PDB file of C-alpha atoms and ligand atoms in Angstrom:
ATOM      1  CA  UNK A   1       0.000   0.000   0.000  1.00  0.00           C
ATOM      2  CA  UNK A   2       1.671   3.177  -1.256  1.00  0.00           C
ATOM      3  CA  UNK A   3       1.033   6.403   0.685  1.00  0.00           C
ATOM      4  CA  UNK A   4       1.746   9.620  -1.219  1.00  0.00           C
ATOM      5  CA  UNK A   5      -0.973  12.053  -0.248  1.00  0.00           C
ATOM      6  CA  UNK A   6      -2.121  12.659   3.313  1.00  0.00           C
ATOM      7  CA  UNK A   7      -5.042  14.628   4.680  1.00  0.00           C
ATOM      8  CA  UNK A   8      -4.969  15.901   8.250  1.00  0.00           C
ATOM      9  CA  UNK A   9      -8.280  16.881   9.856  1.00  0.00           C
ATOM     10  CA  UNK A  10      -7.989  19.638  12.474  1.00  0.00           C
ATOM     11  CA  UNK A  11      -5.295  22.317  12.217  1.00  0.00           C
ATOM     12  CA  UNK A  12      -4.855  22.779  15.980  1.00  0.00           C
ATOM     13  CA  UNK A  13      -1.674  22.104  17.907  1.00  0.00           C
ATOM     14  CA  UNK A  14      -1.573  18.392  16.984  1.00  0.00           C
ATOM     15  CA  UNK A  15      -3.005  18.569  13.462  1.00  0.00           C
ATOM     16  CA  UNK A  16      -0.673  21.357  12.361  1.00  0.00           C
ATOM     17  CA  UNK A  17       2.292  19.496  13.878  1.00  0.00           C
ATOM     18  CA  UNK A  18       1.358  16.284  12.060  1.00  0.00           C
ATOM     19  CA  UNK A  19       0.859  18.177   8.783  1.00  0.00           C
ATOM     20  CA  UNK A  20       4.257  19.869   9.197  1.00  0.00           C
ATOM     21  CA  UNK A  21       6.115  16.603   9.804  1.00  0.00           C
ATOM     22  CA  UNK A  22       4.377  14.864   6.885  1.00  0.00           C
ATOM     23  CA  UNK A  23       5.184  17.727   4.481  1.00  0.00           C
ATOM     24  CA  UNK A  24       8.770  18.010   5.724  1.00  0.00           C
ATOM     25  CA  UNK A  25       9.241  14.321   4.888  1.00  0.00           C
ATOM     26  CA  UNK A  26       8.068  14.653   1.298  1.00  0.00           C
ATOM     27  CA  UNK A  27       4.339  13.905   1.451  1.00  0.00           C
ATOM     28  CA  UNK A  28       1.668  16.073  -0.175  1.00  0.00           C
ATOM     29  CA  UNK A  29      -0.616  17.215   2.612  1.00  0.00           C
ATOM     30  CA  UNK A  30      -4.124  18.657   2.784  1.00  0.00           C
ATOM     31  CA  UNK A  31      -4.699  20.315   6.181  1.00  0.00           C
ATOM     32  CA  UNK A  32      -8.403  20.711   6.966  1.00  0.00           C
ATOM     33  CA  UNK A  33     -10.251  22.693   9.603  1.00  0.00           C
ATOM     34  CA  UNK A  34     -13.733  24.164   9.987  1.00  0.00           C
ATOM     35  CA  UNK A  35     -12.818  27.764   9.177  1.00  0.00           C
ATOM     36  CA  UNK A  36     -10.160  29.475   7.112  1.00  0.00           C
ATOM     37  CA  UNK A  37      -8.928  31.417  10.159  1.00  0.00           C
ATOM     38  CA  UNK A  38      -8.158  28.060  11.837  1.00  0.00           C
ATOM     39  CA  UNK A  39      -6.226  26.652   8.871  1.00  0.00           C
ATOM     40  CA  UNK A  40      -4.422  29.998   8.583  1.00  0.00           C
ATOM     41  CA  UNK A  41      -3.471  29.868  12.274  1.00  0.00           C
ATOM     42  CA  UNK A  42      -2.133  26.347  11.678  1.00  0.00           C
ATOM     43  CA  UNK A  43      -0.117  27.512   8.648  1.00  0.00           C
ATOM     44  CA  UNK A  44       1.302  30.469  10.613  1.00  0.00           C
ATOM     45  CA  UNK A  45       2.416  28.105  13.384  1.00  0.00           C
ATOM     46  CA  UNK A  46       4.105  25.813  10.850  1.00  0.00           C
ATOM     47  CA  UNK A  47       5.823  28.764   9.153  1.00  0.00           C
ATOM     48  CA  UNK A  48       7.161  29.928  12.522  1.00  0.00           C
ATOM     49  CA  UNK A  49       8.419  26.427  13.432  1.00  0.00           C
ATOM     50  CA  UNK A  50      10.153  25.975  10.078  1.00  0.00           C
ATOM     51  CA  UNK A  51      11.793  29.414  10.312  1.00  0.00           C
ATOM     52  CA  UNK A  52      13.211  28.347  13.672  1.00  0.00           C
ATOM     53  CA  UNK A  53      14.620  25.204  11.979  1.00  0.00           C
ATOM     54  CA  UNK A  54      16.260  27.371   9.302  1.00  0.00           C
ATOM     55  CA  UNK A  55      17.759  29.652  11.960  1.00  0.00           C
ATOM     56  CA  UNK A  56      19.225  26.631  13.756  1.00  0.00           C
ATOM     57  CA  UNK A  57      20.611  25.426  10.388  1.00  0.00           C
ATOM     58  CA  UNK A  58      18.625  22.174  10.557  1.00  0.00           C
ATOM     59  CA  UNK A  59      16.891  23.079   7.300  1.00  0.00           C
ATOM     60  CA  UNK A  60      17.695  25.385   4.379  1.00  0.00           C
ATOM     61  CA  UNK A  61      15.403  28.224   3.257  1.00  0.00           C
ATOM     62  CA  UNK A  62      14.728  26.213   0.042  1.00  0.00           C
ATOM     63  CA  UNK A  63      13.705  23.140   2.055  1.00  0.00           C
ATOM     64  CA  UNK A  64      11.385  25.311   4.127  1.00  0.00           C
ATOM     65  CA  UNK A  65       9.723  26.652   0.960  1.00  0.00           C
ATOM     66  CA  UNK A  66       9.430  23.148  -0.513  1.00  0.00           C
ATOM     67  CA  UNK A  67       7.767  21.966   2.710  1.00  0.00           C
ATOM     68  CA  UNK A  68       5.307  24.879   2.678  1.00  0.00           C
ATOM     69  CA  UNK A  69       4.561  24.235  -1.020  1.00  0.00           C
ATOM     70  CA  UNK A  70       3.536  20.645  -0.207  1.00  0.00           C
ATOM     71  CA  UNK A  71       0.898  21.908   2.267  1.00  0.00           C
ATOM     72  CA  UNK A  72      -2.629  22.763   1.145  1.00  0.00           C
ATOM     73  CA  UNK A  73      -4.893  24.323   3.748  1.00  0.00           C
ATOM     74  CA  UNK A  74      -8.581  23.587   3.088  1.00  0.00           C
ATOM     75  CA  UNK A  75     -12.027  23.891   4.656  1.00  0.00           C
ATOM     76  CA  UNK A  76     -13.541  21.437   2.168  1.00  0.00           C
ATOM     77  CA  UNK A  77     -13.846  17.915   3.566  1.00  0.00           C
ATOM     78  CA  UNK A  78     -14.357  16.621  -0.005  1.00  0.00           C
ATOM     79  CA  UNK A  79     -10.591  17.068  -0.508  1.00  0.00           C
ATOM     80  CA  UNK A  80     -10.364  13.745   1.373  1.00  0.00           C
ATOM     81  CA  UNK A  81     -10.911  12.164  -2.056  1.00  0.00           C
ATOM     82  CA  UNK A  82      -7.245  12.938  -2.910  1.00  0.00           C
ATOM     83  CA  UNK A  83      -5.741  11.196   0.130  1.00  0.00           C
ATOM     84  CA  UNK A  84      -4.261   7.718   0.617  1.00  0.00           C
ATOM     85  CA  UNK A  85      -4.529   8.187   4.374  1.00  0.00           C
ATOM     86  CA  UNK A  86      -6.553  10.625   6.449  1.00  0.00           C
ATOM     87  CA  UNK A  87      -5.250  11.416   9.923  1.00  0.00           C
ATOM     88  CA  UNK A  88      -7.957  12.936  12.106  1.00  0.00           C
ATOM     89  CA  UNK A  89      -6.815  15.313  14.882  1.00  0.00           C
ATOM     90  CA  UNK A  90     -10.027  17.180  15.737  1.00  0.00           C
ATOM     91  CA  UNK A  91     -11.288  17.556  19.306  1.00  0.00           C
ATOM     92  CA  UNK A  92     -11.279  14.601  21.718  1.00  0.00           C
ATOM     93  CA  UNK A  93     -14.985  13.898  21.531  1.00  0.00           C
ATOM     94  CA  UNK A  94     -16.529  10.620  20.380  1.00  0.00           C
ATOM     95  CA  UNK A  95     -19.552  12.192  18.708  1.00  0.00           C
ATOM     96  CA  UNK A  96     -17.385  14.597  16.673  1.00  0.00           C
ATOM     97  CA  UNK A  97     -14.991  11.810  15.650  1.00  0.00           C
ATOM     98  CA  UNK A  98     -17.745   9.310  14.691  1.00  0.00           C
ATOM     99  CA  UNK A  99     -19.508  11.972  12.670  1.00  0.00           C
ATOM    100  CA  UNK A 100     -16.268  12.844  10.854  1.00  0.00           C
ATOM    101  CA  UNK A 101     -15.360   9.195  10.200  1.00  0.00           C
ATOM    102  CA  UNK A 102     -18.774   8.415   8.813  1.00  0.00           C
ATOM    103  CA  UNK A 103     -18.545  11.393   6.423  1.00  0.00           C
ATOM    104  CA  UNK A 104     -14.940  10.629   5.466  1.00  0.00           C
ATOM    105  CA  UNK A 105     -15.893   7.020   4.748  1.00  0.00           C
ATOM    106  CA  UNK A 106     -18.299   8.309   2.117  1.00  0.00           C
ATOM    107  CA  UNK A 107     -15.734  10.632   0.512  1.00  0.00           C
ATOM    108  CA  UNK A 108     -12.396   8.806   0.660  1.00  0.00           C
ATOM    109  CA  UNK A 109     -11.090   6.457  -2.033  1.00  0.00           C
ATOM    110  CA  UNK A 110     -11.731   2.756  -1.507  1.00  0.00           C
ATOM    111  CA  UNK A 111      -8.109   1.978  -0.606  1.00  0.00           C
ATOM    112  CA  UNK A 112      -7.712   4.935   1.797  1.00  0.00           C
ATOM    113  CA  UNK A 113      -6.838   4.392   5.449  1.00  0.00           C
ATOM    114  CA  UNK A 114      -8.741   6.358   8.105  1.00  0.00           C
ATOM    115  CA  UNK A 115      -6.483   7.035  11.102  1.00  0.00           C
ATOM    116  CA  UNK A 116      -7.218   8.925  14.303  1.00  0.00           C
ATOM    117  CA  UNK A 117      -4.814  10.749  16.588  1.00  0.00           C
ATOM    118  CA  UNK A 118      -7.199  10.245  19.519  1.00  0.00           C
ATOM    119  CA  UNK A 119      -5.506  10.292  22.928  1.00  0.00           C
ATOM    120  CA  UNK A 120      -7.837   7.796  24.541  1.00  0.00           C
ATOM    121  CA  UNK A 121     -11.056   6.995  22.671  1.00  0.00           C
ATOM    122  CA  UNK A 122     -11.691   3.385  21.545  1.00  0.00           C
ATOM    123  CA  UNK A 123     -10.553   2.841  17.945  1.00  0.00           C
ATOM    124  CA  UNK A 124     -13.014  -0.039  17.515  1.00  0.00           C
ATOM    125  CA  UNK A 125     -15.968   2.239  18.319  1.00  0.00           C
ATOM    126  CA  UNK A 126     -14.741   4.932  15.908  1.00  0.00           C
ATOM    127  CA  UNK A 127     -14.238   2.213  13.247  1.00  0.00           C
ATOM    128  CA  UNK A 128     -17.838   1.055  13.735  1.00  0.00           C
ATOM    129  CA  UNK A 129     -19.072   4.398  12.391  1.00  0.00           C
ATOM    130  CA  UNK A 130     -17.613   3.443   8.979  1.00  0.00           C
ATOM    131  CA  UNK A 131     -18.133   0.674   6.431  1.00  0.00           C
ATOM    132  CA  UNK A 132     -14.367   0.030   6.365  1.00  0.00           C
ATOM    133  CA  UNK A 133     -13.404  -0.972   9.949  1.00  0.00           C
ATOM    134  CA  UNK A 134     -10.512  -3.037   8.498  1.00  0.00           C
ATOM    135  CA  UNK A 135      -8.909   0.245   7.346  1.00  0.00           C
ATOM    136  CA  UNK A 136      -9.384   2.218  10.575  1.00  0.00           C
ATOM    137  CA  UNK A 137      -6.455   2.572  12.979  1.00  0.00           C
ATOM    138  CA  UNK A 138      -5.092   4.764  15.794  1.00  0.00           C
ATOM    139  CA  UNK A 139      -1.978   6.807  15.036  1.00  0.00           C
ATOM    140  CA  UNK A 140      -1.244   8.628  18.279  1.00  0.00           C
ATOM    141  CA  UNK A 141       1.465  11.276  17.986  1.00  0.00           C
ATOM    142  CA  UNK A 142       2.933  13.088  20.996  1.00  0.00           C
ATOM    143  CA  UNK A 143       3.004  16.831  21.610  1.00  0.00           C
ATOM    144  CA  UNK A 144       4.905  18.723  20.176  1.00  0.00           C
ATOM    145  CA  UNK A 145       4.795  16.495  17.103  1.00  0.00           C
ATOM    146  CA  UNK A 146       7.951  17.806  15.345  1.00  0.00           C
ATOM    147  CA  UNK A 147      10.021  17.108  18.483  1.00  0.00           C
ATOM    148  CA  UNK A 148       8.615  13.934  20.044  1.00  0.00           C
ATOM    149  CA  UNK A 149       9.795  10.603  18.628  1.00  0.00           C
ATOM    150  CA  UNK A 150       6.985   8.278  19.717  1.00  0.00           C
ATOM    151  CA  UNK A 151       3.902   7.204  17.784  1.00  0.00           C
ATOM    152  CA  UNK A 152       1.540   4.720  19.449  1.00  0.00           C
ATOM    153  CA  UNK A 153      -0.151   2.638  16.747  1.00  0.00           C
ATOM    154  CA  UNK A 154      -3.440   1.163  17.918  1.00  0.00           C
ATOM    155  CA  UNK A 155      -5.224  -1.627  16.111  1.00  0.00           C
ATOM    156  CA  UNK A 156      -8.997  -1.703  16.228  1.00  0.00           C
ATOM    157  CA  UNK A 157     -10.638  -5.114  16.499  1.00  0.00           C
ATOM    158  CA  UNK A 158     -10.876  -5.425  12.692  1.00  0.00           C
ATOM    159  CA  UNK A 159      -7.688  -3.594  11.557  1.00  0.00           C
ATOM    160  CA  UNK A 160      -5.782  -5.733   9.033  1.00  0.00           C
ATOM    161  CA  UNK A 161      -2.061  -6.498   9.171  1.00  0.00           C
ATOM    162  CA  UNK A 162      -1.628  -4.775   5.798  1.00  0.00           C
ATOM    163  CA  UNK A 163      -3.074  -1.523   7.165  1.00  0.00           C
ATOM    164  CA  UNK A 164      -1.021  -1.814  10.356  1.00  0.00           C
ATOM    165  CA  UNK A 165       2.159  -2.294   8.329  1.00  0.00           C
ATOM    166  CA  UNK A 166       1.395   0.661   6.038  1.00  0.00           C
ATOM    167  CA  UNK A 167       0.943   2.932   9.046  1.00  0.00           C
ATOM    168  CA  UNK A 168       4.057   1.559  10.737  1.00  0.00           C
ATOM    169  CA  UNK A 169       6.066   2.307   7.573  1.00  0.00           C
ATOM    170  CA  UNK A 170       4.583   5.802   7.403  1.00  0.00           C
ATOM    171  CA  UNK A 171       5.567   6.474  11.042  1.00  0.00           C
ATOM    172  CA  UNK A 172       9.133   5.352  10.277  1.00  0.00           C
ATOM    173  CA  UNK A 173       9.238   7.541   7.151  1.00  0.00           C
ATOM    174  CA  UNK A 174       8.243  10.469   9.389  1.00  0.00           C
ATOM    175  CA  UNK A 175      11.366   9.589  11.444  1.00  0.00           C
ATOM    176  CA  UNK A 176       9.290   8.442  14.401  1.00  0.00           C
ATOM    177  CA  UNK A 177       9.494   5.299  16.533  1.00  0.00           C
ATOM    178  CA  UNK A 178       6.237   3.323  16.346  1.00  0.00           C
ATOM    179  CA  UNK A 179       5.030   1.150  19.226  1.00  0.00           C
ATOM    180  CA  UNK A 180       2.156  -1.345  18.870  1.00  0.00           C
ATOM    181  CA  UNK A 181      -0.572  -0.983  21.458  1.00  0.00           C
ATOM    182  CA  UNK A 182      -3.910  -2.704  22.003  1.00  0.00           C
ATOM    183  CA  UNK A 183      -7.215  -0.871  22.054  1.00  0.00           C
ATOM    184  CA  UNK A 184      -7.879  -0.109  25.745  1.00  0.00           C
ATOM    185  CA  UNK A 185      -8.873   3.292  27.188  1.00  0.00           C
ATOM    186  CA  UNK A 186      -5.921   5.685  27.254  1.00  0.00           C
ATOM    187  CA  UNK A 187      -3.733   3.086  25.463  1.00  0.00           C
ATOM    188  CA  UNK A 188      -0.375   3.032  27.313  1.00  0.00           C
ATOM    189  CA  UNK A 189       0.730   6.671  27.323  1.00  0.00           C
ATOM    190  CA  UNK A 190      -2.346   8.364  28.744  1.00  0.00           C
ATOM    191  CA  UNK A 191      -3.390   5.517  31.007  1.00  0.00           C
ATOM    192  CA  UNK A 192      -0.167   6.163  32.918  1.00  0.00           C
ATOM    193  CA  UNK A 193       0.307   9.908  32.368  1.00  0.00           C
ATOM    194  CA  UNK A 194      -3.209  11.300  32.941  1.00  0.00           C
ATOM    195  CA  UNK A 195      -3.877   9.845  36.420  1.00  0.00           C
ATOM    196  CA  UNK A 196      -0.568  11.443  37.464  1.00  0.00           C
ATOM    197  CA  UNK A 197      -1.638  14.823  36.068  1.00  0.00           C
ATOM    198  CA  UNK A 198      -5.103  14.448  37.662  1.00  0.00           C
ATOM    199  CA  UNK A 199      -3.448  13.649  41.014  1.00  0.00           C
ATOM    200  CA  UNK A 200      -1.260  16.756  40.677  1.00  0.00           C
ATOM    201  CA  UNK A 201      -4.468  18.799  40.157  1.00  0.00           C
ATOM    202  CA  UNK A 202      -6.028  17.184  43.260  1.00  0.00           C
ATOM    203  CA  UNK A 203      -2.891  18.244  45.136  1.00  0.00           C
ATOM    204  CA  UNK A 204      -3.578  21.877  44.153  1.00  0.00           C
ATOM    205  CA  UNK A 205      -7.320  21.440  44.883  1.00  0.00           C
ATOM    206  CA  UNK A 206      -6.671  20.155  48.398  1.00  0.00           C
ATOM    207  CA  UNK A 207      -4.216  22.970  49.109  1.00  0.00           C
ATOM    208  CA  UNK A 208      -1.285  20.621  49.653  1.00  0.00           C
ATOM    209  CA  UNK A 209       1.055  22.882  47.700  1.00  0.00           C
ATOM    210  CA  UNK A 210       1.190  25.567  44.993  1.00  0.00           C
ATOM    211  CA  UNK A 211       1.302  24.710  41.256  1.00  0.00           C
ATOM    212  CA  UNK A 212       4.898  26.027  41.064  1.00  0.00           C
ATOM    213  CA  UNK A 213       6.038  23.886  43.993  1.00  0.00           C
ATOM    214  CA  UNK A 214       4.231  20.761  42.768  1.00  0.00           C
ATOM    215  CA  UNK A 215       6.002  21.080  39.424  1.00  0.00           C
ATOM    216  CA  UNK A 216       9.331  21.682  41.184  1.00  0.00           C
ATOM    217  CA  UNK A 217       8.874  18.484  43.236  1.00  0.00           C
ATOM    218  CA  UNK A 218       8.333  16.416  40.105  1.00  0.00           C
ATOM    219  CA  UNK A 219      11.127  18.103  38.125  1.00  0.00           C
ATOM    220  CA  UNK A 220      13.854  18.105  40.755  1.00  0.00           C
ATOM    221  CA  UNK A 221      12.628  15.129  42.787  1.00  0.00           C
ATOM    222  CA  UNK A 222      11.682  12.735  39.981  1.00  0.00           C
ATOM    223  CA  UNK A 223      13.822  14.152  37.179  1.00  0.00           C
ATOM    224  CA  UNK A 224      10.812  14.832  34.945  1.00  0.00           C
ATOM    225  CA  UNK A 225      11.789  17.340  32.234  1.00  0.00           C
ATOM    226  CA  UNK A 226       8.529  19.238  32.783  1.00  0.00           C
ATOM    227  CA  UNK A 227       6.197  19.410  35.817  1.00  0.00           C
ATOM    228  CA  UNK A 228       2.759  17.718  35.493  1.00  0.00           C
ATOM    229  CA  UNK A 229       0.808  20.995  35.697  1.00  0.00           C
ATOM    230  CA  UNK A 230       2.902  22.690  32.999  1.00  0.00           C
ATOM    231  CA  UNK A 231       2.493  19.552  30.901  1.00  0.00           C
ATOM    232  CA  UNK A 232      -1.293  19.654  31.475  1.00  0.00           C
ATOM    233  CA  UNK A 233      -1.315  23.288  30.284  1.00  0.00           C
ATOM    234  CA  UNK A 234       0.642  22.287  27.178  1.00  0.00           C
ATOM    235  CA  UNK A 235      -1.645  19.341  26.384  1.00  0.00           C
ATOM    236  CA  UNK A 236      -4.765  21.489  26.936  1.00  0.00           C
ATOM    237  CA  UNK A 237      -6.972  21.143  30.026  1.00  0.00           C
ATOM    238  CA  UNK A 238     -10.042  20.330  27.896  1.00  0.00           C
ATOM    239  CA  UNK A 239      -8.146  17.418  26.339  1.00  0.00           C
ATOM    240  CA  UNK A 240      -6.974  16.280  29.811  1.00  0.00           C
ATOM    241  CA  UNK A 241     -10.583  16.313  31.044  1.00  0.00           C
ATOM    242  CA  UNK A 242     -11.847  14.356  28.014  1.00  0.00           C
ATOM    243  CA  UNK A 243      -9.157  11.727  28.575  1.00  0.00           C
ATOM    244  CA  UNK A 244      -9.918  11.376  32.307  1.00  0.00           C
ATOM    245  CA  UNK A 245     -13.625  11.007  31.478  1.00  0.00           C
ATOM    246  CA  UNK A 246     -12.774   8.292  28.946  1.00  0.00           C
ATOM    247  CA  UNK A 247     -10.656   6.422  31.511  1.00  0.00           C
ATOM    248  CA  UNK A 248     -13.348   6.836  34.194  1.00  0.00           C
ATOM    249  CA  UNK A 249     -16.102   5.585  31.903  1.00  0.00           C
ATOM    250  CA  UNK A 250     -13.981   2.875  30.274  1.00  0.00           C
ATOM    251  CA  UNK A 251     -12.677   1.265  33.468  1.00  0.00           C
ATOM    252  CA  UNK A 252     -15.529   2.289  35.801  1.00  0.00           C
ATOM    253  CA  UNK A 253     -13.067   2.792  38.639  1.00  0.00           C
ATOM    254  CA  UNK A 254     -13.229   5.900  40.836  1.00  0.00           C
ATOM    255  CA  UNK A 255      -9.459   6.226  40.815  1.00  0.00           C
ATOM    256  CA  UNK A 256      -9.956   7.859  37.402  1.00  0.00           C
ATOM    257  CA  UNK A 257     -12.499  10.458  38.640  1.00  0.00           C
ATOM    258  CA  UNK A 258     -11.567  13.844  37.100  1.00  0.00           C
ATOM    259  CA  UNK A 259     -10.632  16.429  39.736  1.00  0.00           C
ATOM    260  CA  UNK A 260     -13.430  19.038  40.225  1.00  0.00           C
ATOM    261  CA  UNK A 261     -10.814  21.784  39.848  1.00  0.00           C
ATOM    262  CA  UNK A 262      -9.994  20.492  36.341  1.00  0.00           C
ATOM    263  CA  UNK A 263     -13.708  20.712  35.429  1.00  0.00           C
ATOM    264  CA  UNK A 264     -13.886  24.223  36.849  1.00  0.00           C
ATOM    265  CA  UNK A 265     -10.895  25.471  34.830  1.00  0.00           C
ATOM    266  CA  UNK A 266     -12.328  24.000  31.630  1.00  0.00           C
ATOM    267  CA  UNK A 267     -15.726  25.625  32.307  1.00  0.00           C
ATOM    268  CA  UNK A 268     -13.925  28.949  32.873  1.00  0.00           C
ATOM    269  CA  UNK A 269     -12.230  28.596  29.469  1.00  0.00           C
ATOM    270  CA  UNK A 270      -8.818  28.295  31.166  1.00  0.00           C
ATOM    271  CA  UNK A 271      -7.553  25.610  28.815  1.00  0.00           C
ATOM    272  CA  UNK A 272      -3.808  26.133  29.302  1.00  0.00           C
ATOM    273  CA  UNK A 273      -1.221  27.459  26.889  1.00  0.00           C
ATOM    274  CA  UNK A 274      -3.598  27.653  23.915  1.00  0.00           C
ATOM    275  CA  UNK A 275      -5.873  30.166  25.709  1.00  0.00           C
ATOM    276  CA  UNK A 276      -3.058  31.966  27.570  1.00  0.00           C
ATOM    277  CA  UNK A 277      -4.129  30.709  31.005  1.00  0.00           C
ATOM    278  CA  UNK A 278      -4.299  27.395  32.825  1.00  0.00           C
ATOM    279  CA  UNK A 279      -2.355  26.569  35.969  1.00  0.00           C
ATOM    280  CA  UNK A 280       0.168  29.127  34.718  1.00  0.00           C
ATOM    281  CA  UNK A 281      -0.058  32.165  32.436  1.00  0.00           C
ATOM    282  CA  UNK A 282       1.285  32.380  28.879  1.00  0.00           C
ATOM    283  CA  UNK A 283       1.748  35.098  26.301  1.00  0.00           C
ATOM    284  CA  UNK A 284      -1.115  34.808  23.825  1.00  0.00           C
ATOM    285  CA  UNK A 285      -0.125  33.033  20.573  1.00  0.00           C
TER     286      UNK A 285
HETATM  287  P1  NAI B 301      -6.800  21.747  19.433  1.00  0.00           P
HETATM  288  O1  NAI B 301      -7.963  22.275  20.212  1.00  0.00           O
HETATM  289  O2  NAI B 301      -5.508  22.474  19.444  1.00  0.00           O
HETATM  290  O3  NAI B 301      -7.210  21.560  17.888  1.00  0.00           O
HETATM  291  C1  NAI B 301      -8.382  20.933  17.451  1.00  0.00           C
HETATM  292  C2  NAI B 301      -8.734  21.505  16.074  1.00  0.00           C
HETATM  293  O4  NAI B 301      -9.754  20.701  15.495  1.00  0.00           O
HETATM  294  C3  NAI B 301      -9.276  22.944  16.165  1.00  0.00           C
HETATM  295  O5  NAI B 301      -8.538  23.778  15.275  1.00  0.00           O
HETATM  296  C4  NAI B 301     -10.729  22.788  15.751  1.00  0.00           C
HETATM  297  O6  NAI B 301     -11.235  23.906  15.035  1.00  0.00           O
HETATM  298  C5  NAI B 301     -10.670  21.553  14.857  1.00  0.00           C
HETATM  299  N1  NAI B 301     -11.948  20.860  14.735  1.00  0.00           N
HETATM  300  C6  NAI B 301     -12.889  20.629  15.675  1.00  0.00           C
HETATM  301  N2  NAI B 301     -13.921  19.950  15.153  1.00  0.00           N
HETATM  302  C7  NAI B 301     -13.628  19.740  13.841  1.00  0.00           C
HETATM  303  C8  NAI B 301     -14.305  19.112  12.766  1.00  0.00           C
HETATM  304  N3  NAI B 301     -15.503  18.561  12.933  1.00  0.00           N
HETATM  305  N4  NAI B 301     -13.705  19.093  11.559  1.00  0.00           N
HETATM  306  C9  NAI B 301     -12.488  19.661  11.370  1.00  0.00           C
HETATM  307  N5  NAI B 301     -11.795  20.267  12.359  1.00  0.00           N
HETATM  308  C10 NAI B 301     -12.361  20.315  13.575  1.00  0.00           C
HETATM  309  O7  NAI B 301      -6.619  20.231  19.935  1.00  0.00           O
HETATM  310  P2  NAI B 301      -5.299  19.296  19.852  1.00  0.00           P
HETATM  311  O8  NAI B 301      -4.535  19.425  21.104  1.00  0.00           O
HETATM  312  O9  NAI B 301      -4.626  19.521  18.550  1.00  0.00           O
HETATM  313  O10 NAI B 301      -5.953  17.833  19.882  1.00  0.00           O
HETATM  314  C11 NAI B 301      -6.501  17.235  18.729  1.00  0.00           C
HETATM  315  C12 NAI B 301      -6.616  15.731  18.931  1.00  0.00           C
HETATM  316  O11 NAI B 301      -5.315  15.204  19.192  1.00  0.00           O
HETATM  317  C13 NAI B 301      -7.503  15.296  20.096  1.00  0.00           C
HETATM  318  O12 NAI B 301      -8.159  14.097  19.761  1.00  0.00           O
HETATM  319  C14 NAI B 301      -6.497  15.065  21.202  1.00  0.00           C
HETATM  320  O13 NAI B 301      -6.948  14.158  22.188  1.00  0.00           O
HETATM  321  C15 NAI B 301      -5.344  14.466  20.399  1.00  0.00           C
HETATM  322  N6  NAI B 301      -4.024  14.581  21.027  1.00  0.00           N
HETATM  323  C16 NAI B 301      -3.684  15.711  21.731  1.00  0.00           C
HETATM  324  C17 NAI B 301      -2.449  15.816  22.328  1.00  0.00           C
HETATM  325  C18 NAI B 301      -2.055  17.055  23.073  1.00  0.00           C
HETATM  326  O14 NAI B 301      -1.024  17.037  23.763  1.00  0.00           O
HETATM  327  N7  NAI B 301      -2.803  18.120  22.975  1.00  0.00           N
HETATM  328  C19 NAI B 301      -1.463  14.719  22.241  1.00  0.00           C
HETATM  329  C20 NAI B 301      -1.895  13.620  21.419  1.00  0.00           C
HETATM  330  C21 NAI B 301      -3.134  13.557  20.884  1.00  0.00           C
END
């Protein structure tokens, strides 16, 4: 199965990162979002990232231009007809993803693979919203995509070996390290990471310590490169809440209960770095 053209759905922090890495490695990429201002924001972010690469002499100005030329921002989902694989990176919400997959199934070519970058939602359930569950798979990149090496590849119940191998090859061509994971809530990465982040939020909620000090404990005491609350802000607190809800519902165990303070921040629109405020404050992007 030859992959030449890729469509990425969602031009947010993950989608734009995935589109950038695909284009930088020679693929033609359609980057889709709901509105032109969103695709434009994604393109601006990519431009800024690539300029930084040029400055650090990791890429020439010509290579940057070639990468940008391979990217096509679009608000038309029908462009999915051009793609050999569609990688969905819209919001972490089952209804949104199932709706998208069902529409994409009707548009995409027969051979096309439908992949999702979901952080925690069951691949098998997303696949069931299509007539091609054999060609549906999880391709879970880490944030920030251009920097992080790992891709978790998650097979749905029906995913074929051929589709798995095509996605594994694609991940390697993107200079990533793929790891095979079974379809359980949160996969491996977020099943381990999110309860730690949620516990750090409970520690703030119960007044045990300040966000700064909690992050310092984990950085200096456990040698984590980034504290859990800063990491939560980078991931997006809405995404963290969706993942905790998926773990809570999927395993039915109260140890996964989202912290009320996390819910409160999300309701306030304090979503972390992307909105300028979460547990810490950030310059607006
Ligand atoms: P984000 O909020 O930065 O971006 C989401 C984008 O999707 C927005 O631009 C939004 O306009 C667009 N969108 C929403 N509904 C859409 C639709 N129906 N059609 C097309 N575009 C639509 O979110 P982020 O962080 O990029 O997350 C995207 C996905 O990646 C989620 O499933 C998340 O769980 C997953 N993910 C997130 C990670 C993180 O660290 N933030 C890490 C790995 C996976």
